[in-house]
Backbone as JSON, one array per atom type, in Angstrom:
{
  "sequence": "XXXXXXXXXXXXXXXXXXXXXXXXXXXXXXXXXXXXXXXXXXXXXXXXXXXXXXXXXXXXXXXXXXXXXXXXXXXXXXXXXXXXXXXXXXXXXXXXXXXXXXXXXXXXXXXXXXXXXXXXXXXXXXXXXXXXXXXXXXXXXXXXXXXXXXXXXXXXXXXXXXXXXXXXXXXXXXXXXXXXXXXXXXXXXXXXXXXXXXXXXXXXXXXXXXXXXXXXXX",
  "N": [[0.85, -1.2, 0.0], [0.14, 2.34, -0.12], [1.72, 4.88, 1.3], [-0.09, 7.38, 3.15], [-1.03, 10.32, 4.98], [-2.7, 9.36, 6.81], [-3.29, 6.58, 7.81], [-4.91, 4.59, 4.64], [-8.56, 4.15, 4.17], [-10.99, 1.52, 3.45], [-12.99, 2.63, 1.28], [-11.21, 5.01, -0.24], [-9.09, 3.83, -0.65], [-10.25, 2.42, -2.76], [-11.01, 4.82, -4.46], [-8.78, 5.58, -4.83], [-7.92, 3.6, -6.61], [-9.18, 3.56, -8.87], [-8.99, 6.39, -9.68], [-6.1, 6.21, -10.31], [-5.96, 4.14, -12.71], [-7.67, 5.29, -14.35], [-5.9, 7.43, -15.38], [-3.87, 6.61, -16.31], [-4.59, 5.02, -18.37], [-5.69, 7.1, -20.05], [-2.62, 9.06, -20.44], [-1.52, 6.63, -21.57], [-2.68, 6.28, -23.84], [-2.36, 8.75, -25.55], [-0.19, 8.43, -27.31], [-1.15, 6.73, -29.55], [-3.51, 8.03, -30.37], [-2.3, 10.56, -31.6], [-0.93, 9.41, -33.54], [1.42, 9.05, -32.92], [2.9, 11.49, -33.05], [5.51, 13.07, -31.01], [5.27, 15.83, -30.45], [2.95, 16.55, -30.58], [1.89, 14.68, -28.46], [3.0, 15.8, -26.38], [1.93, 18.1, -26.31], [-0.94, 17.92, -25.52], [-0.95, 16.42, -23.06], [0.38, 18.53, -21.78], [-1.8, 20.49, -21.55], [-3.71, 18.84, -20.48], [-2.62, 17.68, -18.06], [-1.69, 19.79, -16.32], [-0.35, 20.26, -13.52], [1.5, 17.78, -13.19], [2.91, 18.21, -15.81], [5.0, 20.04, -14.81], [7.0, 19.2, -14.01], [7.69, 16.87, -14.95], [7.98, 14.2, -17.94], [5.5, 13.3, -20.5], [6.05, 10.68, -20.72], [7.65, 9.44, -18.57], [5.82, 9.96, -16.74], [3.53, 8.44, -16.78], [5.09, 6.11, -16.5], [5.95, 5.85, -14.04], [3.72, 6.6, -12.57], [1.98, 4.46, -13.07], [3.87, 2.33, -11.89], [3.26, 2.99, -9.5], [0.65, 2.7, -9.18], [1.05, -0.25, -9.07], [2.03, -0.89, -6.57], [0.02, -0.15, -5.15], [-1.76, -2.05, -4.1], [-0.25, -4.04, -2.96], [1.09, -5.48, 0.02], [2.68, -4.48, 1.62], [4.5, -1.1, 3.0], [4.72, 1.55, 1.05], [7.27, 4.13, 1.34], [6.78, 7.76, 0.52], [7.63, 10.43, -1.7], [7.51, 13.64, -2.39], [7.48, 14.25, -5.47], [5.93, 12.01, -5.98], [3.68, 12.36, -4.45], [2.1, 14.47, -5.75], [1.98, 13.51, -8.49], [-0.1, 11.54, -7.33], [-2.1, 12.94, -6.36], [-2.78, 14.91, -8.51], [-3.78, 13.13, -10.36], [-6.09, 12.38, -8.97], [-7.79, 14.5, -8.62], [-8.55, 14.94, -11.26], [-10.0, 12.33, -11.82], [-11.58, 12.56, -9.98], [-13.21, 15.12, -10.6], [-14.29, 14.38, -13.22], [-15.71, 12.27, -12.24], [-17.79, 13.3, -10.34], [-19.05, 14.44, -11.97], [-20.21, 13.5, -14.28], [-21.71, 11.72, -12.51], [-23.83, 13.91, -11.39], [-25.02, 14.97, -14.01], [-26.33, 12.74, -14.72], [-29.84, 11.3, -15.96], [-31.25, 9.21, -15.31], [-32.41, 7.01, -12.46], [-30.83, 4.87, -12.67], [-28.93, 5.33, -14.3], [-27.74, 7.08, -12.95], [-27.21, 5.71, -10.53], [-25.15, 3.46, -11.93], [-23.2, 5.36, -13.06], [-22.01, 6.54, -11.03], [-20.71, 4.27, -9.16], [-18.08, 3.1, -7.45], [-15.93, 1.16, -7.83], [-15.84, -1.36, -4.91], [-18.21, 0.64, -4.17], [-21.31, 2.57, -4.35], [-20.74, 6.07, -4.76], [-21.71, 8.76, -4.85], [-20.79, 11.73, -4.59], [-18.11, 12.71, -4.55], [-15.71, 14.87, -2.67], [-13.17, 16.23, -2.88], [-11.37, 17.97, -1.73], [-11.65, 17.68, 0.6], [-11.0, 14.84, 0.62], [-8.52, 15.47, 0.23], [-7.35, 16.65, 2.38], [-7.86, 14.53, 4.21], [-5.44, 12.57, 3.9], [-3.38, 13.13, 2.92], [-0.63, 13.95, 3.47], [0.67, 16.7, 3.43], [0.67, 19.76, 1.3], [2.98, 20.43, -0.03], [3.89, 20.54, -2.22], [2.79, 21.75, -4.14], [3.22, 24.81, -3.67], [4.19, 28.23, -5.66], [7.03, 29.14, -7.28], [8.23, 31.75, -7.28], [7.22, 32.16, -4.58], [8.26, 30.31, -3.46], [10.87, 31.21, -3.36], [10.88, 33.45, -2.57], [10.71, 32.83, 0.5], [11.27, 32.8, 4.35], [14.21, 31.91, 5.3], [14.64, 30.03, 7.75], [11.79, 29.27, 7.22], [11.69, 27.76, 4.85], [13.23, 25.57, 5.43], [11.55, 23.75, 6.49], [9.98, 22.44, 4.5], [10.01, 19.77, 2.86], [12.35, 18.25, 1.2], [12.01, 18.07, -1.62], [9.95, 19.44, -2.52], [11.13, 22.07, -2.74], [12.24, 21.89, -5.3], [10.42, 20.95, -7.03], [9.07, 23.27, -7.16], [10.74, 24.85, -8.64], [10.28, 23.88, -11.15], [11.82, 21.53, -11.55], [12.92, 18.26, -12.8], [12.8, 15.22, -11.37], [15.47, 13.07, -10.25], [16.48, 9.84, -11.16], [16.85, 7.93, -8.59], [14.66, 9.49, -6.99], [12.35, 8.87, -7.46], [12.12, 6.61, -6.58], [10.45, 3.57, -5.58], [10.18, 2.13, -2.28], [9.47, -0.06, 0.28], [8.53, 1.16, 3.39], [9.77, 1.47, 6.54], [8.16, -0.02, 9.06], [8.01, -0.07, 12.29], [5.4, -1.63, 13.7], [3.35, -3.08, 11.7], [0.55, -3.37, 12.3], [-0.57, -0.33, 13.3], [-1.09, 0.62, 11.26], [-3.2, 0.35, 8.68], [-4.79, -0.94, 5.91], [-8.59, -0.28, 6.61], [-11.98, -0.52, 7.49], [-14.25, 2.4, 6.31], [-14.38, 5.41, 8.15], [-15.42, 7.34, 7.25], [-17.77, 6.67, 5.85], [-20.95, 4.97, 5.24], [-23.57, 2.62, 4.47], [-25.61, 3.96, 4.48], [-24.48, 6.75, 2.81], [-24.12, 8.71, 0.77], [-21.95, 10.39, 0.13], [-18.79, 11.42, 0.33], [-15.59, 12.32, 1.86], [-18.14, 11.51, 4.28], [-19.77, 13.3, 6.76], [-21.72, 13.21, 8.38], [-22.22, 10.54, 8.67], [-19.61, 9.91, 10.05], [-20.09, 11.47, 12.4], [-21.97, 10.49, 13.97], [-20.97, 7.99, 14.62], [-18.88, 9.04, 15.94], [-19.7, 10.6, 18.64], [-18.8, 11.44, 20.37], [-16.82, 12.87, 19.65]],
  "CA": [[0.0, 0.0, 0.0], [0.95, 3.41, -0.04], [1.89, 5.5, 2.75], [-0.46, 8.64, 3.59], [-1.3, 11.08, 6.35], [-3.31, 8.6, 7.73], [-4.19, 4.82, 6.91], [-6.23, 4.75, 3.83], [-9.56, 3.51, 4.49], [-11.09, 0.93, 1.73], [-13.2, 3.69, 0.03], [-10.44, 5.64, -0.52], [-8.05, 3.19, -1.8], [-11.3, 2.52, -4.54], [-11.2, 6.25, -5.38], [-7.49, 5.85, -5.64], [-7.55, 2.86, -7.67], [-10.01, 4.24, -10.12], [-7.77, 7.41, -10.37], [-4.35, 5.59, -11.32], [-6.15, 3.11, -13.54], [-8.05, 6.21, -15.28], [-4.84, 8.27, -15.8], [-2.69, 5.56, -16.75], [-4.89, 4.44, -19.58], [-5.14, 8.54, -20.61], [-1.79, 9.21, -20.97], [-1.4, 5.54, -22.4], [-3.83, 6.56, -25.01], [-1.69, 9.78, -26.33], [0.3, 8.39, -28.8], [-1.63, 6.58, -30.44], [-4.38, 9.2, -30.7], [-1.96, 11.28, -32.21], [-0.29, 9.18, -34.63], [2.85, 9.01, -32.14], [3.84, 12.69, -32.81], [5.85, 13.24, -29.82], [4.91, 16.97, -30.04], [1.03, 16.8, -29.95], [1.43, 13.64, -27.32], [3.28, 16.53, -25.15], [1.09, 19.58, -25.67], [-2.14, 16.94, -25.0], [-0.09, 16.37, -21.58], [0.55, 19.92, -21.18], [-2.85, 20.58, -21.53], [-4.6, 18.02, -19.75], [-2.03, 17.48, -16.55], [-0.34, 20.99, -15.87], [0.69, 20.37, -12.65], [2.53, 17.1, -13.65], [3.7, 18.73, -16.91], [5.83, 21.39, -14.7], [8.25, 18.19, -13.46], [7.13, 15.05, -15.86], [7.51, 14.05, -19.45], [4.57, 11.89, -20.43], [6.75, 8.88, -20.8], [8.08, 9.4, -16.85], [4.95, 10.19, -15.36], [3.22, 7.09, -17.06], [6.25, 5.09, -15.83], [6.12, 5.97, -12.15], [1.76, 6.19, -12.17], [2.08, 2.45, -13.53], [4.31, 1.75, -10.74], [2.48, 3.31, -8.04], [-0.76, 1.44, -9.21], [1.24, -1.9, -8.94], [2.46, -0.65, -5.27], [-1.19, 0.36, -4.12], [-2.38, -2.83, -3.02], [0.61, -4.42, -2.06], [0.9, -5.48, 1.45], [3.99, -3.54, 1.72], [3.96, -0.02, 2.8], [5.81, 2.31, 0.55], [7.36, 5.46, 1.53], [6.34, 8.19, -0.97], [7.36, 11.52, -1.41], [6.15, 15.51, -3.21], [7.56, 13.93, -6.62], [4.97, 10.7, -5.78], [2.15, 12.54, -3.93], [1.9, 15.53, -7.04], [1.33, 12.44, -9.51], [-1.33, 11.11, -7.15], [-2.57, 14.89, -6.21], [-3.53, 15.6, -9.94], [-4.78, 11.89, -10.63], [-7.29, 11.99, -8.09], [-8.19, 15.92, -9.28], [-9.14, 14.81, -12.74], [-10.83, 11.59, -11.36], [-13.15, 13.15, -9.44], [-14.0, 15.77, -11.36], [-14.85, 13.5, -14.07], [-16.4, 11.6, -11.25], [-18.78, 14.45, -9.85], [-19.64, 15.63, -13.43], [-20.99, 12.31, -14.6], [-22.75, 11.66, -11.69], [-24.45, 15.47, -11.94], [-25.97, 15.16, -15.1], [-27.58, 11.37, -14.92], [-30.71, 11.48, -15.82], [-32.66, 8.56, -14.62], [-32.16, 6.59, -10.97], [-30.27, 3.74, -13.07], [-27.73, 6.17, -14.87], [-26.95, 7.74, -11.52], [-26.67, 4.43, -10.13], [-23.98, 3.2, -13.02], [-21.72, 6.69, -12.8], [-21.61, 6.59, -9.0], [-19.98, 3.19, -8.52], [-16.32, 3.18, -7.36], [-15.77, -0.19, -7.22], [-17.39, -1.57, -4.87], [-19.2, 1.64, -3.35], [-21.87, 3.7, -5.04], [-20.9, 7.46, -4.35], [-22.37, 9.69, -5.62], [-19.81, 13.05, -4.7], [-16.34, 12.72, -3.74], [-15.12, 16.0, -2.15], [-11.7, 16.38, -3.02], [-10.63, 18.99, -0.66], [-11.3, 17.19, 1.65], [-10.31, 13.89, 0.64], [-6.93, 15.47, 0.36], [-7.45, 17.27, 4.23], [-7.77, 13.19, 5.13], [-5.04, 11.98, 4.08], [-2.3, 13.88, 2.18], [0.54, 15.16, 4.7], [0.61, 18.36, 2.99], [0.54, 19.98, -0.36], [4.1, 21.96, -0.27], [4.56, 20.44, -4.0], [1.86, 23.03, -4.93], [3.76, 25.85, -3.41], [4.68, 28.92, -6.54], [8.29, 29.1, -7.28], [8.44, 33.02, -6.65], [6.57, 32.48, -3.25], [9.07, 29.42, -2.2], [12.21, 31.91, -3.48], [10.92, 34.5, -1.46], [10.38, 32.46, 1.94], [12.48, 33.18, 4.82], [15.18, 30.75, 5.18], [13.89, 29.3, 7.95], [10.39, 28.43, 6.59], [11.66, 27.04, 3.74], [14.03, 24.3, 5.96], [10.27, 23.35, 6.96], [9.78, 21.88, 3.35], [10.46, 18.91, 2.15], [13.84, 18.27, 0.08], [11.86, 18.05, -3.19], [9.3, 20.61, -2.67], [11.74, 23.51, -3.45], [12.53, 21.3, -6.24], [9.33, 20.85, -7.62], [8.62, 24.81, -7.45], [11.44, 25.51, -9.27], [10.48, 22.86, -11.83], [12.93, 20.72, -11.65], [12.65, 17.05, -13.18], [13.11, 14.29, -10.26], [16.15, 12.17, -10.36], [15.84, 8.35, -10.7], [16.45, 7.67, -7.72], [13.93, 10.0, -6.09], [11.2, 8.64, -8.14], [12.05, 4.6, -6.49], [9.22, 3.38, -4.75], [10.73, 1.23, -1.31], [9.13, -0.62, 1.48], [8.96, 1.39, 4.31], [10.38, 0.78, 8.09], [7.4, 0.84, 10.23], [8.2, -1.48, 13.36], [4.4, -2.43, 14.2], [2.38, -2.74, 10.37], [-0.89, -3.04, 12.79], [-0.36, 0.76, 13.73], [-0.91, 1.48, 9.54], [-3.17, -0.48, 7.79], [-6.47, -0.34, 5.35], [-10.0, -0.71, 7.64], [-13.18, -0.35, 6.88], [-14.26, 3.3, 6.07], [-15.44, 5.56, 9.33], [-16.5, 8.34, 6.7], [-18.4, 6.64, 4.25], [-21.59, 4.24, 5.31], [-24.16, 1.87, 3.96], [-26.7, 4.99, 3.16], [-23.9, 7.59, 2.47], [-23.81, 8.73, -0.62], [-21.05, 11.42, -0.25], [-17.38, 10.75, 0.44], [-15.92, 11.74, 2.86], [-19.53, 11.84, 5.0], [-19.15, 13.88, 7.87], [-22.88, 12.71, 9.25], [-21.93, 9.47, 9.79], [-18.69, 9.8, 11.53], [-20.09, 12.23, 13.85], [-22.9, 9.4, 14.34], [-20.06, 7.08, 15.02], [-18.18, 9.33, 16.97], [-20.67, 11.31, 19.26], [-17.78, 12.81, 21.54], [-15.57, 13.8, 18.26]],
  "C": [[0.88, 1.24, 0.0], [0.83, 4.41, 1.1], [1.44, 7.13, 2.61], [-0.13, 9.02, 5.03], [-1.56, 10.4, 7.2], [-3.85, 7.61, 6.79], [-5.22, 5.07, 5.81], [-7.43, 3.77, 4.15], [-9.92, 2.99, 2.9], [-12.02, 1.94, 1.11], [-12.18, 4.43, -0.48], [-9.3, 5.01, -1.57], [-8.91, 2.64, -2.77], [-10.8, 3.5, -5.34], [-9.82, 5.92, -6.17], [-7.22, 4.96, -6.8], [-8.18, 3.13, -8.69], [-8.96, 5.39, -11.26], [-6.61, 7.03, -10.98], [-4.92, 5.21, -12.55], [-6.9, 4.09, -14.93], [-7.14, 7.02, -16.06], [-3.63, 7.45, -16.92], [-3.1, 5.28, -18.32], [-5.18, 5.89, -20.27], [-3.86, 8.63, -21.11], [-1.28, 7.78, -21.55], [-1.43, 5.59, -24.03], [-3.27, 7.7, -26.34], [-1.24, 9.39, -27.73], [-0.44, 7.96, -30.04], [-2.58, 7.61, -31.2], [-3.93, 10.31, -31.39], [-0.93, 11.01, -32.86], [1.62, 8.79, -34.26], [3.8, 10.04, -32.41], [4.09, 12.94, -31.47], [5.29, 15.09, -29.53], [3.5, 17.42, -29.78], [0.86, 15.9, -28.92], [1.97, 15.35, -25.75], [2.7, 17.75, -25.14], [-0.28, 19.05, -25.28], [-1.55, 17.16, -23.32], [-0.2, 17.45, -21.11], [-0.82, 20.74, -20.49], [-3.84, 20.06, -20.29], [-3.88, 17.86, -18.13], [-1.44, 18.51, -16.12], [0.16, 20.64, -14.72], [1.62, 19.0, -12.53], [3.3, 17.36, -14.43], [4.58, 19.38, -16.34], [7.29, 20.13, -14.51], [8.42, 17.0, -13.9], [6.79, 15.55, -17.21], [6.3, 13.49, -19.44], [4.97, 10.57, -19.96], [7.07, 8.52, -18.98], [6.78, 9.47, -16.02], [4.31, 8.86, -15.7], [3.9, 6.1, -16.66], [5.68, 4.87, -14.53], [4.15, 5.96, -12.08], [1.56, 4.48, -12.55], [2.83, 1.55, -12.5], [4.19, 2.02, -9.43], [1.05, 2.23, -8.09], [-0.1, 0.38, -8.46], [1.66, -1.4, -7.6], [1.24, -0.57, -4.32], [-1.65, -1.11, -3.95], [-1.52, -4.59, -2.9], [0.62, -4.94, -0.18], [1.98, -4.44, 2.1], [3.71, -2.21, 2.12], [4.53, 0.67, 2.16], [5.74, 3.54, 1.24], [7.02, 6.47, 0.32], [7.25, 9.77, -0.6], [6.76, 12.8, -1.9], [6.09, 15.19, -4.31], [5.64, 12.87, -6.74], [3.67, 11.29, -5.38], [1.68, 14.01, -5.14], [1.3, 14.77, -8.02], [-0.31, 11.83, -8.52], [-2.56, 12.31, -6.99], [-3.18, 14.98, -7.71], [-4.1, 14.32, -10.41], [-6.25, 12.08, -10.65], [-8.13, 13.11, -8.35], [-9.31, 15.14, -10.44], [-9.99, 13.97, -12.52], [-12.3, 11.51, -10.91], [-13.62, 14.15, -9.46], [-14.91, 15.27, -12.6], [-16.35, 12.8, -13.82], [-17.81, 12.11, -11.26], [-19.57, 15.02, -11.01], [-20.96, 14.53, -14.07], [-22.35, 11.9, -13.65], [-24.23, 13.39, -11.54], [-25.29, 15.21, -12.7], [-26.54, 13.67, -15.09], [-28.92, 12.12, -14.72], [-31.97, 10.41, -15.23], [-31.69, 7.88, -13.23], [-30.84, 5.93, -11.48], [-28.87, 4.37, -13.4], [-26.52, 6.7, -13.89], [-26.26, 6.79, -10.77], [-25.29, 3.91, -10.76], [-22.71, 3.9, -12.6], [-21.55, 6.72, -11.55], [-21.02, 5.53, -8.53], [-18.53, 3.27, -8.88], [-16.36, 2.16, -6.88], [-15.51, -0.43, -5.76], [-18.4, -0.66, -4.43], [-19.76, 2.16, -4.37], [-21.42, 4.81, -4.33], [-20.76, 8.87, -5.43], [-21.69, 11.51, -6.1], [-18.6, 12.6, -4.13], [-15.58, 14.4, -3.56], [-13.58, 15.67, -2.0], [-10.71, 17.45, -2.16], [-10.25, 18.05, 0.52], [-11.05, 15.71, 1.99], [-8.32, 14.23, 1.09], [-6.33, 16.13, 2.23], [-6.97, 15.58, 4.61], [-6.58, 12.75, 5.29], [-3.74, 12.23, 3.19], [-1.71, 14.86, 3.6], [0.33, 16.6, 4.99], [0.4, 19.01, 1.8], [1.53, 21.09, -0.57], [4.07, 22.19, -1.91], [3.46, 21.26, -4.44], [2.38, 24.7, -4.59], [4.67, 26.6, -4.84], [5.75, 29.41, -6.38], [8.45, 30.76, -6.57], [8.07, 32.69, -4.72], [8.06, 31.66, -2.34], [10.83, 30.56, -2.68], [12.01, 32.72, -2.74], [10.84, 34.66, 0.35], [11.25, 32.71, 2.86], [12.93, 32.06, 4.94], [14.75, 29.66, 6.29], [12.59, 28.26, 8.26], [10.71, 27.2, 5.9], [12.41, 25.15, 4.22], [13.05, 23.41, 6.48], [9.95, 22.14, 5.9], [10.22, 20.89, 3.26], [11.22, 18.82, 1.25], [13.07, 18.55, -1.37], [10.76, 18.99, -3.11], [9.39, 22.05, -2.93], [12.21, 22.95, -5.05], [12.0, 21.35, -7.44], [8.66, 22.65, -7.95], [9.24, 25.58, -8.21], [11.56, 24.62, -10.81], [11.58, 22.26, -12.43], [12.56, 19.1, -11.56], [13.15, 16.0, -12.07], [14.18, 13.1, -10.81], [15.51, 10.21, -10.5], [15.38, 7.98, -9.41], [15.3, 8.05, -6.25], [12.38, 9.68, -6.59], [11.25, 6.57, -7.48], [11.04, 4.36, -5.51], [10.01, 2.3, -4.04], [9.84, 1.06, -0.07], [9.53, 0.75, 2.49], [9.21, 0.68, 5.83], [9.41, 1.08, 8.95], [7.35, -0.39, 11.22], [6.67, -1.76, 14.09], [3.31, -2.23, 13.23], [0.93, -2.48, 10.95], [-1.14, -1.67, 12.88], [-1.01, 1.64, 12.37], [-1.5, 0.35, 8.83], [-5.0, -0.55, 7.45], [-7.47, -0.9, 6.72], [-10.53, 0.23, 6.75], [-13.53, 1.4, 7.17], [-14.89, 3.82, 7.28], [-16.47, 6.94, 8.7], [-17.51, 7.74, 5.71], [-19.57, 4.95, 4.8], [-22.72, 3.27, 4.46], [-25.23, 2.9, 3.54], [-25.65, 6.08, 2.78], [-23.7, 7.61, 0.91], [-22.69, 10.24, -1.21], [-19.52, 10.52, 0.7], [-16.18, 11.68, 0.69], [-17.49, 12.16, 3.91], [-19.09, 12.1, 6.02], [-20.31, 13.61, 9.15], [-22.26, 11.78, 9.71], [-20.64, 9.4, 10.49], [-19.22, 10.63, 12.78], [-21.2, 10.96, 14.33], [-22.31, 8.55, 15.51], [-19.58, 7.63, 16.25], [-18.88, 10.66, 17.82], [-19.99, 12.55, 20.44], [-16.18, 12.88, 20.85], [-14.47, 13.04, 18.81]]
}
């Protein structure tokens, strides 16, 4: 699995597997769709992923999203870092906007029904803010190069090694792109369970009714 903020719960690692498996077969899809000119596969890219485009070819980000999929349901936990959580960060964007849009416009019960299933859950909205509140560390790798050049020095030692990196678009080494087991000496401490936002009538994601249900003294 892959290592968030906090344990992914199994709705979540749905959403996420939806998102890789959607992106993957997108930028998959480029070349052919355009005859395998490398210059319309990369203004498609440019287009469609900007905030991968600032630090990823096509060919690299398709690499490493193809090898995060095969990592997400692993037993393993990987460490990740701003390079790794930016690729899942704009995945999960496009995903569930896609998501939310489809579901929107159905017009009969059945339709709605169809576009709302994230394997195995129907849901109907996925709030992306605050999916990423759940379970994303932080979001330095979105921080604007002027802003992180202008930080005081010791803000910026706050950051994460590749998050001044990433602002100054700068392409990620091999080795900072390797996906490795992490060291966590008790796996019980970190590990999928059943969802506490997302219930048997919920039809939003994360639901904030039923955890407070659940949890009555927060």
């Amino acid at each position: 699995m892959l290592r968030f903020g906090n344990p992914p719960d199994t709705v979540f690692q749905a959403i996420l597997r939806n998102s890789l498996d959607f992106v993957v077969d997108d930028i998959a899809a480029m070349p052919d769709v355009h005859q395998n000119d490398e210059l319309l596969v990369k203004e498609e890219f440019n287009n469609t992923y900007r905030i991968m485009a600032k630090v990823f070819t096509p060919r690299l980000a398709l690499a490493t999203l193809k090898r995060l999929r095969e990592c997400l349901d692993r037993p393993e936990i990987y460490y990740l870092n701003d390079y790794h959580y930016l690729l899942l960060y704009e995945a999960l964007e496009c995903y569930v906007v896609i998501h939310n849009d489809a579901v929107a416009i159905s017009r009969t019960k059945k339709e709605r029904r169809e576009t709302s299933f994230v394997d195995p859950f129907h849901i109907e909205y996925i709030d992306f803010e605050e999916v990423v509140g759940l379970f994303f560390f932080d979001i330095d790798f979105l921080t604007p190069a002027e802003a992180m050049l202008n930080m005081p020095p010791e803000l910026k030692q706050s950051f994460n090694p590749e998050a001044f990196a990433i602002s100054q678009g700068m392409m990620p080494h091999p080795e900072e792109l390797a996906l490795t087991p992490d060291r966590i000496k008790d796996p019980n401490l970190y590990k999928i369970s059943a969802s506490e936002h997302f219930g048997p009538a919920s039809k939003v994601y994360p639901d904030h009714d039923y955890y407070e249900v659940n949890h009555p003294d927060g």
